[in-house]
Short mmCIF file of C-alpha atoms and ligand atoms in Angstrom, two decimals:
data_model
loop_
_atom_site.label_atom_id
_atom_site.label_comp_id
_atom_site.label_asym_id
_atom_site.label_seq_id
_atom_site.Cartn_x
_atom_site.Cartn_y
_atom_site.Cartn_z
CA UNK M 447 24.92 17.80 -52.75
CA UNK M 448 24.57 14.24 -53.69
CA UNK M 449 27.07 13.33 -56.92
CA UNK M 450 27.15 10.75 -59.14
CA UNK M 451 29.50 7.97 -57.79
CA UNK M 452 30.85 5.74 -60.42
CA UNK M 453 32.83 3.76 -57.95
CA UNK M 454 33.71 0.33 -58.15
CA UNK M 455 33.93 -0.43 -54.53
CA UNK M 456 32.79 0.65 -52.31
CA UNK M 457 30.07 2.17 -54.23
CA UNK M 458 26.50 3.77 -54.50
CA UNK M 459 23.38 2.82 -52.71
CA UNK M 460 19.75 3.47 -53.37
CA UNK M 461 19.18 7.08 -52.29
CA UNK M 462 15.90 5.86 -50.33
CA UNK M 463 17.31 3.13 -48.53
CA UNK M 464 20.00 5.22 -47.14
CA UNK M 465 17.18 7.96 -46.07
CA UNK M 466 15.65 5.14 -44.57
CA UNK M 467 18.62 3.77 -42.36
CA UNK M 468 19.20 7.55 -41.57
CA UNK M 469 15.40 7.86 -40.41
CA UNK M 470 16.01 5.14 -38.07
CA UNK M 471 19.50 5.38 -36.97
CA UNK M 472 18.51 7.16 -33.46
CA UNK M 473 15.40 4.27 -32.80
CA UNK M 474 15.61 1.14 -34.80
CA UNK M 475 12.37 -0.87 -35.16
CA UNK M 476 11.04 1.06 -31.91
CA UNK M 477 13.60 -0.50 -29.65
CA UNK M 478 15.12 3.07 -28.34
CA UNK M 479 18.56 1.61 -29.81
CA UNK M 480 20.33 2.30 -33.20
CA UNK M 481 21.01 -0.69 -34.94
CA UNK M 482 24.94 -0.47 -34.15
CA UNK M 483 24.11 -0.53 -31.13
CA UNK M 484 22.01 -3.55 -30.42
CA UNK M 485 22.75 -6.97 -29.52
CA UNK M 486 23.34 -9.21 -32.67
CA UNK M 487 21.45 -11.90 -30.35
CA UNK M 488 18.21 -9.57 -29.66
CA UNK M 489 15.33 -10.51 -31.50
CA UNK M 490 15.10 -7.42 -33.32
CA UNK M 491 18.43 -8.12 -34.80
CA UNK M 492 18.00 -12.29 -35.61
CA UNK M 493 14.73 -10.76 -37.48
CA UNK M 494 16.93 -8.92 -39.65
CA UNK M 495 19.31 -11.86 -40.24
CA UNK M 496 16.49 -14.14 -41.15
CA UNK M 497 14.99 -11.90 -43.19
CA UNK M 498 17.87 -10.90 -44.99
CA UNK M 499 18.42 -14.42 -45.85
CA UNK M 500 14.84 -15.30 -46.93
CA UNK M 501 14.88 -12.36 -49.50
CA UNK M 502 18.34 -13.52 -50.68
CA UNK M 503 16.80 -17.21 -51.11
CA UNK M 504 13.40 -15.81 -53.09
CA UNK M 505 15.80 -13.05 -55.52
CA UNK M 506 18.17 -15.69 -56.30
CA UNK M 507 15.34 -18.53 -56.15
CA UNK M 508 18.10 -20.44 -53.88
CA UNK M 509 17.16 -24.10 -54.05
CA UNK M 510 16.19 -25.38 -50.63
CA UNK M 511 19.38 -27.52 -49.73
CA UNK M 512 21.66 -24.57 -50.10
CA UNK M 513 23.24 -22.74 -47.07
CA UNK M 514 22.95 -18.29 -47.45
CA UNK M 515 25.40 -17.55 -44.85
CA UNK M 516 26.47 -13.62 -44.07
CA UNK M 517 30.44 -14.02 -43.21
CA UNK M 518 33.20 -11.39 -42.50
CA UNK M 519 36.95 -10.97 -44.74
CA UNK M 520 35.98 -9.67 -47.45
CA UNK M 521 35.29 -11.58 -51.15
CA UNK M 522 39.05 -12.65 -50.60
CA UNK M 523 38.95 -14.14 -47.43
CA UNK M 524 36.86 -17.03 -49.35
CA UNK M 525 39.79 -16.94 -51.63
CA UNK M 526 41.47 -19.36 -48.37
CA UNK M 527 37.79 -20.54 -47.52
CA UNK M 528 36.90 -22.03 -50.62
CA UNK M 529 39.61 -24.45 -50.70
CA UNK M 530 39.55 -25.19 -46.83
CA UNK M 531 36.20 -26.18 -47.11
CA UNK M 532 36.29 -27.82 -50.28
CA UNK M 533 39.56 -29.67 -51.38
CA UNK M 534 39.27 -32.75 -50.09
CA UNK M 535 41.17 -34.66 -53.04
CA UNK M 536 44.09 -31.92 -53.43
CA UNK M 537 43.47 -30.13 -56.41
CA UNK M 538 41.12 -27.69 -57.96
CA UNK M 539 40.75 -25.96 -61.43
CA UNK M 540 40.73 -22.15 -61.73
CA UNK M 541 39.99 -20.12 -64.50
CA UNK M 542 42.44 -16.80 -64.32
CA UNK M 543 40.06 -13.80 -66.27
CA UNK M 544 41.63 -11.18 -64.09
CA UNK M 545 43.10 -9.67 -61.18
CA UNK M 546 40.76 -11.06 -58.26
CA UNK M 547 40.64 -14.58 -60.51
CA UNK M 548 44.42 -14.30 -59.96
CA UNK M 549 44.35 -13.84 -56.41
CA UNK M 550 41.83 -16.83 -55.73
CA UNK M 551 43.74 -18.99 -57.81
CA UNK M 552 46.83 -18.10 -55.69
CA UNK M 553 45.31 -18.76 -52.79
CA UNK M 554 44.36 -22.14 -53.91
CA UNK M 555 48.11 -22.85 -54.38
CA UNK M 556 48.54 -22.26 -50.76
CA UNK M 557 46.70 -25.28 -50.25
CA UNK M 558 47.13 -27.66 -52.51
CA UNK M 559 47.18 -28.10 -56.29
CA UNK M 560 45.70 -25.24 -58.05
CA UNK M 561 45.63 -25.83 -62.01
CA UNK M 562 44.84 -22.57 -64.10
CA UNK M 563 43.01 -24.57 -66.81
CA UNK M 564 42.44 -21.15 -68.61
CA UNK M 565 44.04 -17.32 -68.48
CA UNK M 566 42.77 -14.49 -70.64
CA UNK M 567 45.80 -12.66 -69.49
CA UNK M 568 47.85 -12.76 -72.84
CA UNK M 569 45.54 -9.68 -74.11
CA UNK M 570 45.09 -8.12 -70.49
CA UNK M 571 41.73 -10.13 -69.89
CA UNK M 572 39.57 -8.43 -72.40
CA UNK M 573 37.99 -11.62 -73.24
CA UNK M 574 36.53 -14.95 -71.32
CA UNK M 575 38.19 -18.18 -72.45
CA UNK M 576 35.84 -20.25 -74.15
CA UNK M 577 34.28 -22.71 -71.35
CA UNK M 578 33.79 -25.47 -74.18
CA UNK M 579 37.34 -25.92 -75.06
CA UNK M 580 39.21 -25.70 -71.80
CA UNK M 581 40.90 -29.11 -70.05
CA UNK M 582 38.86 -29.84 -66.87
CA UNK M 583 41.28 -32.04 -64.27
CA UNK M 584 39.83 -35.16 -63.78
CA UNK M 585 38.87 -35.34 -59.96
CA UNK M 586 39.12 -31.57 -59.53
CA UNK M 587 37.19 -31.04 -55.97
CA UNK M 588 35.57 -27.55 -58.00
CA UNK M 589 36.61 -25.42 -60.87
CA UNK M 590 36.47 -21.49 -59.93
CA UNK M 591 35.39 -18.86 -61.53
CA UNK M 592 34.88 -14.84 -61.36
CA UNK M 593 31.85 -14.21 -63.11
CA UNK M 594 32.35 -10.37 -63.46
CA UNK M 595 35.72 -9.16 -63.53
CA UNK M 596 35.65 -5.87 -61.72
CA UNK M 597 38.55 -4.17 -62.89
CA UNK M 598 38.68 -5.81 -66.93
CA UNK M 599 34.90 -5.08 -67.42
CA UNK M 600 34.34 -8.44 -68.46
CA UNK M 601 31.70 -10.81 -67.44
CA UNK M 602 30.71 -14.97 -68.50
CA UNK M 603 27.89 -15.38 -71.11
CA UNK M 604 28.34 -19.11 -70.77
CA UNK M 605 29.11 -20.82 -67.43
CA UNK M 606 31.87 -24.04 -67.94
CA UNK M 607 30.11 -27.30 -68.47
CA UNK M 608 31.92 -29.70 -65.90
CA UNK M 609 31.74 -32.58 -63.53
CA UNK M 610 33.26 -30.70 -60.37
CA UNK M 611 30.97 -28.40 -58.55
CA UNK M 612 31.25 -24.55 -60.25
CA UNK M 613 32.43 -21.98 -57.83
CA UNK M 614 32.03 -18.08 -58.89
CA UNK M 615 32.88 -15.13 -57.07
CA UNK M 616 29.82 -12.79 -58.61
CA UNK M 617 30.83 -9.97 -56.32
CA UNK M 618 30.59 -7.22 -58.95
CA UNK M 619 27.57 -8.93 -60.52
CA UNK M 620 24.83 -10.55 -57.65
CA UNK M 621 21.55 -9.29 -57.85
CA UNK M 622 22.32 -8.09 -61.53
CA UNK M 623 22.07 -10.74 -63.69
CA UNK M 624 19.56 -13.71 -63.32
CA UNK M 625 21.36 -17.33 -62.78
CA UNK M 626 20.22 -21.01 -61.78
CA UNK M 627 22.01 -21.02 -58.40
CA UNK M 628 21.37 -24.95 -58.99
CA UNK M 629 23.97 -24.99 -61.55
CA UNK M 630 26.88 -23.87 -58.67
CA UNK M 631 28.16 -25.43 -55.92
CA UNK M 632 29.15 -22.37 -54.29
CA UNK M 633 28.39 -18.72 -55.32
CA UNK M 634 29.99 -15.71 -53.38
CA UNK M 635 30.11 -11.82 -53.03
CA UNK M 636 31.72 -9.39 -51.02
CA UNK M 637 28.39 -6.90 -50.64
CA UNK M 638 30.31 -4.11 -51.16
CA UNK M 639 30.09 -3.68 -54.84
CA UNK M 640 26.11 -4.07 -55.57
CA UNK M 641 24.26 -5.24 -52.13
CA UNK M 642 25.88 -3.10 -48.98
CA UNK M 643 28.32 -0.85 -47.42
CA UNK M 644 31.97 -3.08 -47.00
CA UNK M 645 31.98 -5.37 -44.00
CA UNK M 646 29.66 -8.96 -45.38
CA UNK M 647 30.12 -11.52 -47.45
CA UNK M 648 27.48 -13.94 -48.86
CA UNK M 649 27.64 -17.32 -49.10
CA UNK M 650 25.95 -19.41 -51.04
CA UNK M 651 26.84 -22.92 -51.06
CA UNK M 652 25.37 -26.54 -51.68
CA UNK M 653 25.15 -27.95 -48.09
CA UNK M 654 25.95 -31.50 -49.20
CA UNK M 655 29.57 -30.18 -50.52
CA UNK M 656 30.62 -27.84 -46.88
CA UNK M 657 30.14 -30.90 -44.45
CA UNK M 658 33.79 -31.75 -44.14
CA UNK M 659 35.64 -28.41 -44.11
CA UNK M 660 39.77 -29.31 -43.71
CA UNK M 661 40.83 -30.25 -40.28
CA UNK M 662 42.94 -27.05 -40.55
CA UNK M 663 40.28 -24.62 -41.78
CA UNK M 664 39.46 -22.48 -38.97
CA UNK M 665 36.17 -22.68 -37.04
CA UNK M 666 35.26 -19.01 -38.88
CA UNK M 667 35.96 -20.37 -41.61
CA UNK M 668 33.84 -23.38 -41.51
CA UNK M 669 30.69 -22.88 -43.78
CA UNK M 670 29.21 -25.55 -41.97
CA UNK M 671 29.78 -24.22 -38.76
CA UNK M 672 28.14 -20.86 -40.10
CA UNK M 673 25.29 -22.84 -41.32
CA UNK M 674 24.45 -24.32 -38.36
CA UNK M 675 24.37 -20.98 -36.18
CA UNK M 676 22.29 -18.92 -38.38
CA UNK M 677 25.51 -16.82 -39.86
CA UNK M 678 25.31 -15.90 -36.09
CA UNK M 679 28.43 -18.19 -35.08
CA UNK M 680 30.38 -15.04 -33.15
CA UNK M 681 29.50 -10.73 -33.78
CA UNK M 682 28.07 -10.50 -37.66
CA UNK M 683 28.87 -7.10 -39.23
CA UNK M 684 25.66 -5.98 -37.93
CA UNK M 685 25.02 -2.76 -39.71
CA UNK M 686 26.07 -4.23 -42.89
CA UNK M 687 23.51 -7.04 -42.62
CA UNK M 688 21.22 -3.93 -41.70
CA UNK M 689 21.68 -2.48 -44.78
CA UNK M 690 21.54 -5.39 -47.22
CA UNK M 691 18.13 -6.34 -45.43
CA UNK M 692 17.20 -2.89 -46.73
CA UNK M 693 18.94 -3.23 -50.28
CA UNK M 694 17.22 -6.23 -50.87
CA UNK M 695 13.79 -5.11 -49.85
CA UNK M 696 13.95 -2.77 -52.18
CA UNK M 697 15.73 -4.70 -54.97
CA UNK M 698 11.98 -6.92 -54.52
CA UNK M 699 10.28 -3.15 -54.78
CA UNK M 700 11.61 -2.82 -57.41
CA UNK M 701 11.09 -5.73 -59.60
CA UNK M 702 13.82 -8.01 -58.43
CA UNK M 703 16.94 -9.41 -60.19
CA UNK M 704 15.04 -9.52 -63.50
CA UNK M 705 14.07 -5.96 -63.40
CA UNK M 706 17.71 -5.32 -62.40
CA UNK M 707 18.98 -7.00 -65.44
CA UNK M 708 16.94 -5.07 -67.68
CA UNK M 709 17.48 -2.49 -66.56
CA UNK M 710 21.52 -2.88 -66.06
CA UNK M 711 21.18 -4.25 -70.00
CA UNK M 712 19.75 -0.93 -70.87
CA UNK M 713 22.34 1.28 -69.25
CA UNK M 714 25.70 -0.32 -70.40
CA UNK M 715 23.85 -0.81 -74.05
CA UNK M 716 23.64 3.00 -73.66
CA UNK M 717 26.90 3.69 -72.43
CA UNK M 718 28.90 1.19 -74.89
CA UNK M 719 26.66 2.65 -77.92
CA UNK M 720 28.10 5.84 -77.15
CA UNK M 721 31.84 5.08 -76.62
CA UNK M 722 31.55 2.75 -79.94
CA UNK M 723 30.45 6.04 -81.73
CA UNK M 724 32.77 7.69 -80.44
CA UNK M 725 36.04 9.16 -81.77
CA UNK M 726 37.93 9.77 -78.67
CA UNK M 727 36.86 7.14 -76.42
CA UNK M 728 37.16 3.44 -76.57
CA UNK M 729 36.44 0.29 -74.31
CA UNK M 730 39.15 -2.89 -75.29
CA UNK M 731 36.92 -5.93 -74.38
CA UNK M 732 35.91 -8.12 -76.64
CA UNK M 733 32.21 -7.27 -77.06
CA UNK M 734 30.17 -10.27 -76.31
CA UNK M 735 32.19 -10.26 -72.78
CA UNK M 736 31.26 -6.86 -72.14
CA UNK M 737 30.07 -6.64 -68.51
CA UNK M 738 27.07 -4.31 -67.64
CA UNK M 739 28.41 -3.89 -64.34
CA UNK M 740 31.87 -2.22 -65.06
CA UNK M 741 32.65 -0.42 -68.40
CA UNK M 742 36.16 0.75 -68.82
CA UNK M 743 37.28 3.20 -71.45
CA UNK M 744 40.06 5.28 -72.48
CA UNK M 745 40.89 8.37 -74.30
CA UNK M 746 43.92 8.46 -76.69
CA UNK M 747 46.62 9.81 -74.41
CA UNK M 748 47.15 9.53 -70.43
CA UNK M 749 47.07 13.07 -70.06
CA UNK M 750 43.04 13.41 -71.57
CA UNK M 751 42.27 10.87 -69.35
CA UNK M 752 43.51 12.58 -66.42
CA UNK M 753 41.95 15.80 -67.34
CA UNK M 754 38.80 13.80 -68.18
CA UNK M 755 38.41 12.48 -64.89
CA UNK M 756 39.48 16.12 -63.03
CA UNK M 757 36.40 17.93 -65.16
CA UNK M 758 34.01 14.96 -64.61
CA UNK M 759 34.63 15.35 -61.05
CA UNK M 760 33.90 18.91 -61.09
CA UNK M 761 30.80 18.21 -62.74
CA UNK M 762 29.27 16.41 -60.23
CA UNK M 763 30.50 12.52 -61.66
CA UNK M 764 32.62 11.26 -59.48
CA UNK M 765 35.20 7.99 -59.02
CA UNK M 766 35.53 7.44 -62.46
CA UNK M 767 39.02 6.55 -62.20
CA UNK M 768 40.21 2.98 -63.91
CA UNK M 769 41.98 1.11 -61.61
CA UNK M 770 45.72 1.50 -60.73
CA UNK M 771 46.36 -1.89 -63.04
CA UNK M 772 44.64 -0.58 -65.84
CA UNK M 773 44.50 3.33 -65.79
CA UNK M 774 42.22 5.12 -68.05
CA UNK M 775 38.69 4.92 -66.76
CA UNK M 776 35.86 3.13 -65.87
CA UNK M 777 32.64 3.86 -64.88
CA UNK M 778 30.78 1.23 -62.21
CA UNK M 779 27.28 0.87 -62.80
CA UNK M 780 25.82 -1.33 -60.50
CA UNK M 781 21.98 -1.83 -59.49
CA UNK M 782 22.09 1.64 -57.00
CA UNK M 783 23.04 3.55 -60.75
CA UNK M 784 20.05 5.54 -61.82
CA UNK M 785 19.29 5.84 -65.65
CA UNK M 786 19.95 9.82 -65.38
CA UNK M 787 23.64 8.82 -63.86
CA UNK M 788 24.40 7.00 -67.10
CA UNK M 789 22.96 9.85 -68.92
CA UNK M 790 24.93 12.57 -67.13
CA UNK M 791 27.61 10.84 -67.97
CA UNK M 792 27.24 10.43 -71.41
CA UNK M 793 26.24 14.00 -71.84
CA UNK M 794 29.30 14.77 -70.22
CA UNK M 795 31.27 12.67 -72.04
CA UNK M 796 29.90 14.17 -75.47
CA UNK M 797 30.80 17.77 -74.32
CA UNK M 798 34.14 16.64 -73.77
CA UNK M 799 34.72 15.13 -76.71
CA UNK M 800 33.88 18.81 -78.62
CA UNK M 801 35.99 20.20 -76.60
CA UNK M 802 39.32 18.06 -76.91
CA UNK M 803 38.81 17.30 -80.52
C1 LIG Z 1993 36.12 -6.38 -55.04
C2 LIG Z 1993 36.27 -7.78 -55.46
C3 LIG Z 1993 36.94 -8.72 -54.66
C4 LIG Z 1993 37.61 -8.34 -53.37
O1 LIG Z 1993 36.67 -8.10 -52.41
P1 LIG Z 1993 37.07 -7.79 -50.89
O2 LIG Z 1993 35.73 -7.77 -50.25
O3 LIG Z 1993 37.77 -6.47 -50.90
O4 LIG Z 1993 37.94 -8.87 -50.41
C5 LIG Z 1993 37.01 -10.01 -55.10
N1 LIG Z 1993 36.44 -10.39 -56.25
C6 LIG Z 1993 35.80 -9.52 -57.06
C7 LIG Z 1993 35.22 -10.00 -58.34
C8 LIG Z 1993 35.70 -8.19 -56.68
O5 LIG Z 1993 35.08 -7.32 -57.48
#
């Protein structure tokens, strides 16, 4: 029986695409092969590649002289990336809203000056720094940002103002929220949270700023290099490409990113009403930083929240587990969420709270 998976990472995907995959696992696009199987270089595959990338450029209306590039690592692999293709002048600004902000930041340091010009970390990152009033570095080669944070359940409402070129790490958020790509230099996402199963990375980055990666970066590292061979440089993560081609077909089915947003809008709004209502649970952020992607809560006492999570499991609502950093809970509810997930949940929730009064 299929659950409700609340996971943050990897997490759920659209019941129909993965009947799909699974109806052509054996024979993919009448080629006698399963798509693990095949050659990335067959033309079978490259059609999936290309397409994958056109429906990436018309979601995110991707102006024209931006790269899409499908890479390997992992969202923290561009952690290194970003800076070796990027830092020409030795220093870059960072903006430190959580955990994975943290862990970019510090991988700036590695290679060269990495300023934290802001840090929402003196009330555990339940709040965004306010863009307006932070001190940009002159000559910063970009100022970073996480645009969701995964594990805090925060996200941006505003996007900093600044001279650099704007780099975000919108893993936990692509394909949620609707943004003017034109406004970033770079935009990235490990595909794992709302796109695909683990294994890709996207890419998106202003050509004119990834000609002249760091003699150091390596070649698979090079966005350029990327660029010019198609995200086909050396072996993709075939099946993961696969199944983003597939995500993102249906993401267009289904209305696109705006439809997404509405619909994401309408499920946290549902989800926070409730817990604000509420007399045993509470969520910490700040409210206009609230993500729609990841809502953390907690009950009163550790020991509610771990029998909370032990009876939701039983009942069919899985992974709702806050992460080791935080405790407590959270529930992930990314694009692949159905309405009735949210509502299970909250029905759920509401019997509990009888119960434990
Ligand atoms: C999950 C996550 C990461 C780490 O992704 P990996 O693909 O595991 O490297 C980085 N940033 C954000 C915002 C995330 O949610």
């Amino acid at each position: 029986m299929r659950v409700y998976n609340f996971s943050a990472g990897p997490s759920t995907l659209p019941l129909n695409v993965l009947e799909q995959a699974q109806k052509e696992f054996l024979d993919f696009a009448g080629t006698g092969m399963s798509v693990t199987e095949i050659s990335h270089r067959d033309k079978a595959f490259a059609t999936v590649v290309s397409e994958a990338e056109a429906l990436v450029r018309e979601l995110l209306n991707v102006p024209e002289d931006y790269a899409v590039l499908f890479v390997q690592g992992g969202a923290s692999t561009q952690f290194a990336a970003i800076p070796l293709n990027m830092m020409h002048g030795g220093k870059a600004d960072y903006i430190v809203t959580g955990n994975f902000a943290k862990k970019a930041w510090q991988e700036g340091e590695i290679y060269g000056e990495a300023v934290k010009i802001g840090d929402s970390s003196d009330k555990t990152y339940t709040y965004i720094p306010d863009v307006d009033k932070l001190e940009y570095t002159e000559g910063a080669d970009y100022v970073h940002i996480t645009s969701n944070n995964t594990i805090f359940g925060t996200r941006y409402i505003k996007f900093p103002e600044c001279n650099a070129p704007l780099v975000a790490d919108m893993s936990s958020e692509i394909f949620s929220r609707e943004v003017d790509v034109s406004r970033f230099g770079v935009i990235y996402a490990g595909a794992q949270k709302n796109l695909a199963p683990a294994g890709v990375t996207i890419v998106i980055a202003k050509r004119s700023l990834i000609q002249d990666p760091l003699p150091i970066c390596p070649t698979m590292l090079k966005w350029k290099v990327q660029d010019e061979n198609g995200s086909l440089y050396n072996t993709p993560p075939c099946f993961s490409i696969y199944m983003a081609d597939l995500v993102l077909r249906d993401l267009k089915a289904k209305g696109g990113v705006k439809a997404m947003n509405e619909v994401g809008e309408y499920k946290a709004g549902l989800l926070y009403e409730f817990i604000d209502n509420s007399k045993l649970f509470k969520n910490n952020v700040e409210k206009q930083f609230r993500s729609i992607m990841n809502v953390p809560f907690v009950t009163p006492s550790a020991e509610l929240d771990a029998k909370f999570i032990a009876e939701a499991k039983a009942a069919g609502l899985v992974s709702l587990k806050g992460h080791r950093l935080v405790g407590g809970m959270r529930a992930s509810i990314y694009n692949a969420m159905p309405v009735e997930g949210v509502k299970a949940l909250i029905d759920f929730m509401k019997k509990f709270e009888l119960e434990n009064k």
